[in-house]
């Protein structure tokens, strides 16, 4: 491959940024298609919305398989499969005339495609390209979701209003196919595949001083981590618990906050504004916290992000008793600028503990737990509201789950296996003393 004037890893980041912007928001756009589909067919809300929920189930089932495919065939195969599934689902959805058509297209095809093109698929290979700037690179790449939500979703809504949901759905399908299919051919699994080194480092000169290793626990790092071996470790289950709780709190508040704000008397415009600004603040939040994780460690940033969600839940509880714009601002900031930082280190935590040729399979299984949390959070929160008549207990449980998530990742302690760049000299000094 011809040498570029900059590190090829940033090309990978750029491709991931665009893929996330389009791929993740193409699935999110279902919430915009939902009202006109209901109006046209008159189906029950539960039956119609079930197509999106069914997509979550499909994602959970497919996640370990995608990990295995990544280990065997690499990112181009996984991403192009995701493009084919998602574009196919979006292009076929306008032919819908029965509820099961939505379940096949939006549920199975778009759901399975999104696991390839979204956080799970990208986290399977992007961390390979960086060591010193891993958190920063992933924060930038995943900020594409926020950019896509504030640009693509309003465009889709305008198209629905002007030409109908079928035309908008077709346009999204064509965008996925035309934009994402060619650019994802640029991907490679790791820099060594094209003669490079992580972070764009030059190959060491034979007489040069040996570079400082980031390995803190050589015995752990020397193990060939297969999925069965990983499953027998406490660290695997601590990560699985931490990620389950992480997506539990993420989707519990995301799904229910708008309805809660309406219930306590805020206007629909403010409720929609709050949700939009959470995504907007998530853009700098992911980048800054991802970069900071390269300096102070993944565990600390995961704890900060969980604290963001805990503050968010606390502000929501307080809003019921003292409605104020100050609490709204606090809730939006804590959720977006802090909470959304979880995504920038999800891949790094697992990679730094279970680095090896079977990382994809291990990460895929952990994402199974994550997606289960994403499904459980909204459901349990809604169930508790139905049983108690309000959200207070559900949001209080959200605070406890936030704390449990932070504790679990501290227990997994990736920093005790491999040090981040900012802690490398400190860790080595401690080991030598």
XYZ file of C-alpha atoms in Angstrom:
433
model
C 0.000 0.000 0.000
C 1.266 3.494 -0.886
C 2.436 5.438 2.171
C 0.221 8.317 3.276
C 1.469 11.580 4.853
C -0.525 10.620 7.986
C -1.259 7.439 9.915
C -3.733 5.160 8.137
C -5.495 4.541 11.450
C -7.119 7.965 11.091
C -8.627 6.788 7.784
C -10.119 3.881 9.727
C -11.462 6.348 12.322
C -12.995 8.513 9.553
C -14.689 5.512 7.914
C -16.020 4.409 11.300
C -17.277 7.953 12.028
C -19.308 8.059 8.790
C -20.506 4.464 9.188
C -21.728 5.143 12.723
C -23.380 8.428 11.694
C -25.453 6.693 9.019
C -25.723 3.102 10.263
C -26.778 3.744 13.865
C -29.197 6.546 12.958
C -30.763 4.546 10.145
C -32.006 2.192 12.845
C -32.976 5.037 15.184
C -35.085 6.515 12.348
C -37.695 3.825 13.074
C -39.040 6.157 15.798
C -39.789 8.676 13.008
C -41.419 6.054 10.756
C -43.497 4.720 13.661
C -46.287 7.400 13.756
C -47.056 7.408 10.002
C -47.019 3.578 9.896
C -49.544 3.530 12.761
C -51.698 6.131 11.004
C -51.662 4.246 7.718
C -52.363 0.717 8.951
C -54.107 1.281 12.298
C -52.205 -1.583 13.940
C -51.795 -1.769 17.716
C -48.820 0.184 19.038
C -47.358 -2.826 20.830
C -47.472 -4.970 17.690
C -45.885 -2.262 15.540
C -43.224 -1.175 18.064
C -42.474 -4.864 18.585
C -40.571 -4.862 15.299
C -37.957 -2.525 16.837
C -37.827 -4.526 20.085
C -37.507 -7.738 18.073
C -34.494 -6.139 16.398
C -32.851 -5.910 19.849
C -33.398 -9.645 20.336
C -31.931 -10.362 16.897
C -28.940 -8.119 17.715
C -28.296 -10.035 20.925
C -28.427 -13.410 19.136
C -26.206 -12.246 16.278
C -23.577 -10.464 18.404
C -21.407 -13.537 19.267
C -21.620 -14.713 15.637
C -20.403 -11.328 14.395
C -17.457 -11.603 16.778
C -16.486 -14.968 15.310
C -16.850 -13.633 11.762
C -14.568 -10.712 12.651
C -11.928 -13.115 14.022
C -12.029 -15.188 10.832
C -12.737 -12.746 7.971
C -11.991 -9.237 9.283
C -13.877 -5.932 9.310
C -14.558 -5.592 5.580
C -16.599 -8.802 5.554
C -18.514 -7.809 8.721
C -19.231 -4.246 7.565
C -20.289 -5.188 4.042
C -22.594 -7.846 5.489
C -24.052 -5.137 7.732
C -24.499 -2.793 4.760
C -26.267 -5.504 2.738
C -28.614 -6.410 5.592
C -29.443 -2.852 6.625
C -29.847 -1.480 3.095
C -31.911 -4.530 2.124
C -34.184 -4.106 5.140
C -34.716 -0.372 4.535
C -35.353 -0.849 0.806
C -37.829 -3.704 1.382
C -39.684 -2.077 4.325
C -41.727 0.252 2.026
C -43.372 -2.874 0.561
C -44.912 -3.567 3.995
C -48.585 -4.532 4.098
C -48.612 -6.894 7.136
C -46.990 -6.563 10.589
C -44.692 -9.528 9.974
C -43.175 -7.670 7.023
C -41.879 -5.055 9.479
C -40.503 -7.769 11.759
C -38.488 -9.256 8.885
C -37.237 -5.971 7.405
C -36.854 -3.526 10.327
C -36.520 -6.256 12.961
C -34.306 -8.990 11.520
C -32.488 -7.284 8.631
C -31.953 -3.774 10.018
C -31.438 -5.146 13.559
C -28.742 -7.605 12.456
C -27.172 -5.010 10.138
C -26.969 -2.461 12.943
C -24.968 -4.796 15.187
C -22.347 -4.982 12.410
C -22.282 -1.256 11.660
C -22.786 0.035 15.209
C -20.838 0.124 18.468
C -20.411 -3.652 18.694
C -18.992 -4.216 15.209
C -16.632 -1.216 15.297
C -15.288 -2.092 18.750
C -14.111 -5.441 17.385
C -11.261 -3.947 15.316
C -10.844 -0.194 15.850
C -8.969 -0.573 19.194
C -6.258 -2.573 17.340
C -5.122 0.584 15.516
C -4.215 2.601 18.598
C -2.585 2.023 21.973
C -1.499 5.444 23.282
C -4.498 7.252 21.727
C -7.018 4.413 21.815
C -9.625 6.239 23.893
C -9.331 9.433 21.844
C -9.652 7.573 18.533
C -12.728 5.663 19.647
C -14.290 8.783 21.140
C -13.913 10.627 17.811
C -15.188 7.677 15.777
C -18.253 7.104 17.960
C -19.091 10.832 18.016
C -20.344 10.189 14.482
C -23.585 8.912 16.036
C -24.293 12.326 17.574
C -23.439 14.194 14.368
C -25.742 11.861 12.431
C -28.596 12.320 14.894
C -28.574 16.134 14.581
C -28.203 16.135 10.777
C -29.769 12.987 9.306
C -32.808 12.594 11.555
C -34.219 16.111 10.907
C -33.693 15.482 7.176
C -35.587 12.171 7.406
C -38.421 13.881 9.318
C -38.750 16.602 6.664
C -38.818 13.959 3.950
C -41.542 12.004 5.778
C -43.656 15.160 6.031
C -43.112 16.047 2.366
C -43.220 12.687 0.577
C -44.224 10.009 3.103
C -42.425 7.383 5.180
C -41.883 4.993 2.264
C -39.829 7.512 0.285
C -37.806 8.444 3.375
C -37.139 4.788 4.156
C -36.011 4.140 0.572
C -33.709 7.192 0.683
C -32.073 5.932 3.876
C -31.584 2.483 2.323
C -29.932 3.987 -0.756
C -27.672 6.175 1.421
C -26.510 3.143 3.409
C -25.761 1.267 0.183
C -24.169 4.076 -1.869
C -22.079 5.692 0.885
C -21.160 2.849 3.224
C -20.534 -0.016 0.799
C -17.517 1.608 -0.939
C -15.874 3.367 2.025
C -15.835 0.239 4.199
C -13.613 -1.476 1.611
C -10.863 0.791 3.011
C -10.907 -0.982 6.375
C -8.218 -3.320 7.658
C -8.320 -5.294 10.896
C -4.987 -4.166 12.323
C -2.079 -1.919 11.244
C 0.300 -4.890 10.985
C -1.803 -6.163 8.046
C -0.453 -3.301 5.906
C 3.037 -3.085 7.426
C 2.263 -0.420 10.047
C 2.347 -0.236 13.823
C -0.322 1.023 16.258
C -0.498 4.837 16.618
C 1.684 5.150 13.498
C 4.847 4.417 15.463
C 7.992 3.802 13.410
C 9.554 0.361 13.529
C 12.283 0.343 16.228
C 15.885 0.635 15.066
C 17.954 -2.465 15.925
C 20.240 -0.391 18.166
C 17.471 1.714 19.685
C 16.464 1.404 23.304
C 13.667 -1.135 23.739
C 10.308 0.695 23.958
C 8.473 0.593 27.274
C 5.893 -2.201 27.340
C 2.362 -1.374 28.538
C 1.919 -4.878 29.987
C 1.563 -4.821 33.774
C 0.631 -8.485 34.287
C 2.883 -10.570 31.977
C 1.442 -13.908 33.146
C -2.116 -12.836 32.261
C -1.073 -11.224 28.958
C 0.832 -14.369 27.893
C -2.314 -16.539 27.962
C -3.915 -17.363 24.601
C -7.398 -16.117 25.496
C -10.047 -18.262 23.865
C -13.739 -17.803 24.680
C -13.919 -20.932 26.926
C -10.850 -19.740 28.885
C -12.274 -16.245 29.256
C -15.592 -17.628 30.490
C -13.784 -19.291 33.379
C -12.395 -15.992 34.710
C -13.992 -13.595 37.191
C -12.877 -10.663 35.021
C -15.110 -11.772 32.136
C -18.179 -11.831 34.382
C -17.318 -8.513 36.029
C -17.145 -6.890 32.575
C -20.381 -8.590 31.519
C -22.085 -7.274 34.677
C -20.633 -3.790 34.193
C -21.786 -3.643 30.561
C -25.232 -5.080 31.368
C -25.705 -2.349 33.964
C -24.225 0.292 31.643
C -26.776 -0.292 28.892
C -29.536 -0.782 31.459
C -29.122 2.777 32.741
C -28.513 4.212 29.244
C -31.772 2.940 27.749
C -33.840 3.187 30.944
C -33.470 6.966 30.933
C -33.389 7.417 27.156
C -36.702 5.634 26.587
C -38.608 7.076 29.561
C -37.306 10.606 30.138
C -39.486 12.297 27.501
C -42.706 10.747 28.841
C -41.649 11.571 32.418
C -41.061 15.234 31.580
C -44.477 15.417 29.911
C -46.093 13.704 32.922
C -44.765 16.312 35.382
C -45.955 19.224 33.265
C -43.155 20.247 30.903
C -44.036 21.108 27.301
C -43.509 18.661 24.413
C -41.046 21.117 22.834
C -38.866 21.155 25.952
C -39.009 17.364 26.285
C -37.853 16.922 22.671
C -35.184 19.626 23.102
C -33.824 17.829 26.177
C -33.467 14.531 24.312
C -31.796 16.240 21.335
C -29.292 18.122 23.474
C -28.290 14.924 25.262
C -27.120 13.546 21.891
C -25.455 16.855 21.023
C -23.502 16.993 24.289
C -22.569 13.343 23.774
C -20.334 14.389 20.865
C -17.723 16.381 22.850
C -18.365 14.157 25.873
C -17.265 10.991 24.078
C -14.183 12.658 22.579
C -13.024 14.350 25.795
C -13.656 11.368 28.074
C -12.128 8.987 25.513
C -8.977 11.143 25.413
C -8.956 11.448 29.210
C -9.166 7.650 29.526
C -5.770 7.469 27.760
C -4.350 9.618 30.576
C -6.016 8.385 33.791
C -7.322 4.917 32.902
C -10.489 3.217 31.655
C -11.844 2.373 35.117
C -11.888 6.016 36.242
C -13.685 7.178 33.087
C -16.254 4.384 33.340
C -16.905 5.504 36.943
C -17.271 9.145 35.810
C -19.737 8.129 33.095
C -21.761 6.029 35.560
C -21.757 8.989 37.967
C -23.200 11.044 35.104
C -26.138 8.660 34.807
C -26.582 8.587 38.608
C -26.737 12.411 38.659
C -29.195 12.271 35.750
C -31.516 9.888 37.634
C -31.198 12.006 40.771
C -32.115 15.167 38.860
C -35.163 13.424 37.361
C -36.362 12.376 40.824
C -35.846 15.932 42.099
C -37.750 17.373 39.116
C -40.928 15.670 40.289
C -40.819 17.626 43.547
C -39.154 20.842 42.331
C -39.603 21.431 38.564
C -36.886 23.824 37.408
C -34.801 24.529 34.333
C -31.613 24.240 36.415
C -32.408 20.568 37.091
C -33.254 20.040 33.404
C -29.855 21.475 32.413
C -28.116 19.317 35.023
C -29.928 16.182 33.809
C -29.085 16.863 30.149
C -25.420 17.690 30.856
C -24.823 14.732 33.164
C -26.415 12.270 30.746
C -24.861 13.548 27.509
C -21.460 15.035 28.414
C -20.647 12.409 31.073
C -22.870 9.326 30.646
C -22.349 8.908 26.920
C -18.607 8.552 27.560
C -19.278 4.850 28.261
C -19.171 4.047 24.554
C -15.684 5.474 23.977
C -14.049 2.827 26.186
C -16.264 -0.253 25.778
C -13.954 -1.861 23.228
C -10.773 -0.793 25.011
C -11.688 -2.395 28.358
C -12.228 -5.837 26.835
C -9.252 -5.619 24.451
C -6.797 -4.638 27.173
C -7.828 -7.642 29.273
C -8.400 -10.306 26.587
C -6.146 -9.173 23.727
C -5.535 -11.974 21.210
C -6.806 -13.646 18.047
C -10.122 -14.614 19.702
C -10.935 -11.148 21.017
C -13.917 -10.841 18.646
C -15.645 -13.926 20.012
C -15.075 -12.802 23.601
C -16.307 -9.270 22.948
C -19.337 -10.598 21.054
C -20.380 -12.674 24.074
C -19.937 -9.716 26.421
C -22.102 -7.606 24.100
C -24.795 -10.251 24.535
C -24.926 -9.208 28.204
C -24.846 -5.523 27.202
C -27.802 -5.859 24.860
C -29.703 -7.797 27.506
C -29.191 -4.795 29.779
C -30.372 -2.463 27.027
C -33.570 -4.483 26.714
C -34.084 -4.887 30.499
C -33.628 -1.216 31.428
C -36.672 0.244 29.625
C -38.850 -2.790 30.422
C -38.152 -2.890 34.175
C -38.442 0.899 34.426
C -41.836 0.796 32.693
C -42.989 -2.165 34.805
C -42.061 -0.397 38.048
C -43.952 2.697 36.892
C -47.035 0.587 36.212
C -46.787 -1.077 39.640
C -46.117 2.056 41.689
C -47.777 4.800 39.665
C -44.623 6.890 39.149
C -40.935 6.658 38.242
C -39.362 7.438 41.640
C -38.481 3.852 42.619
C -37.404 2.998 39.058
C -35.054 6.009 38.897
C -33.686 5.261 42.382
C -32.869 1.736 41.182
C -31.155 3.396 38.207
C -28.798 5.169 40.640
C -27.980 1.848 42.345
C -27.390 0.116 38.982
C -25.059 2.987 37.979
C -22.971 2.387 41.097
C -22.926 -1.378 40.482
C -21.678 -0.836 36.915
C -18.797 1.347 38.116
C -17.839 -1.170 40.825
C -17.878 -4.049 38.315
C -15.406 -2.376 35.926
C -13.108 -1.453 38.836
C -13.180 -5.148 39.776
C -12.334 -6.160 36.195
C -9.434 -3.641 36.386
C -8.026 -3.507 32.820
C -5.344 -1.146 34.146
C -3.841 -4.020 36.139
C -3.273 -5.969 32.905
C -2.213 -3.189 30.509
C -1.503 0.425 31.422
C -2.847 3.350 29.417
C -0.254 5.776 28.020
C -0.684 8.351 30.781
C -0.170 5.758 33.537
C 2.640 3.784 31.895
C 5.656 5.331 33.636
C 3.798 5.469 36.954
C 2.838 1.791 36.682
C 6.385 0.749 35.760
C 7.831 2.774 38.628
C 5.433 1.066 41.017
C 6.352 -2.370 39.638
C 10.067 -1.646 40.009
C 9.859 -0.435 43.607
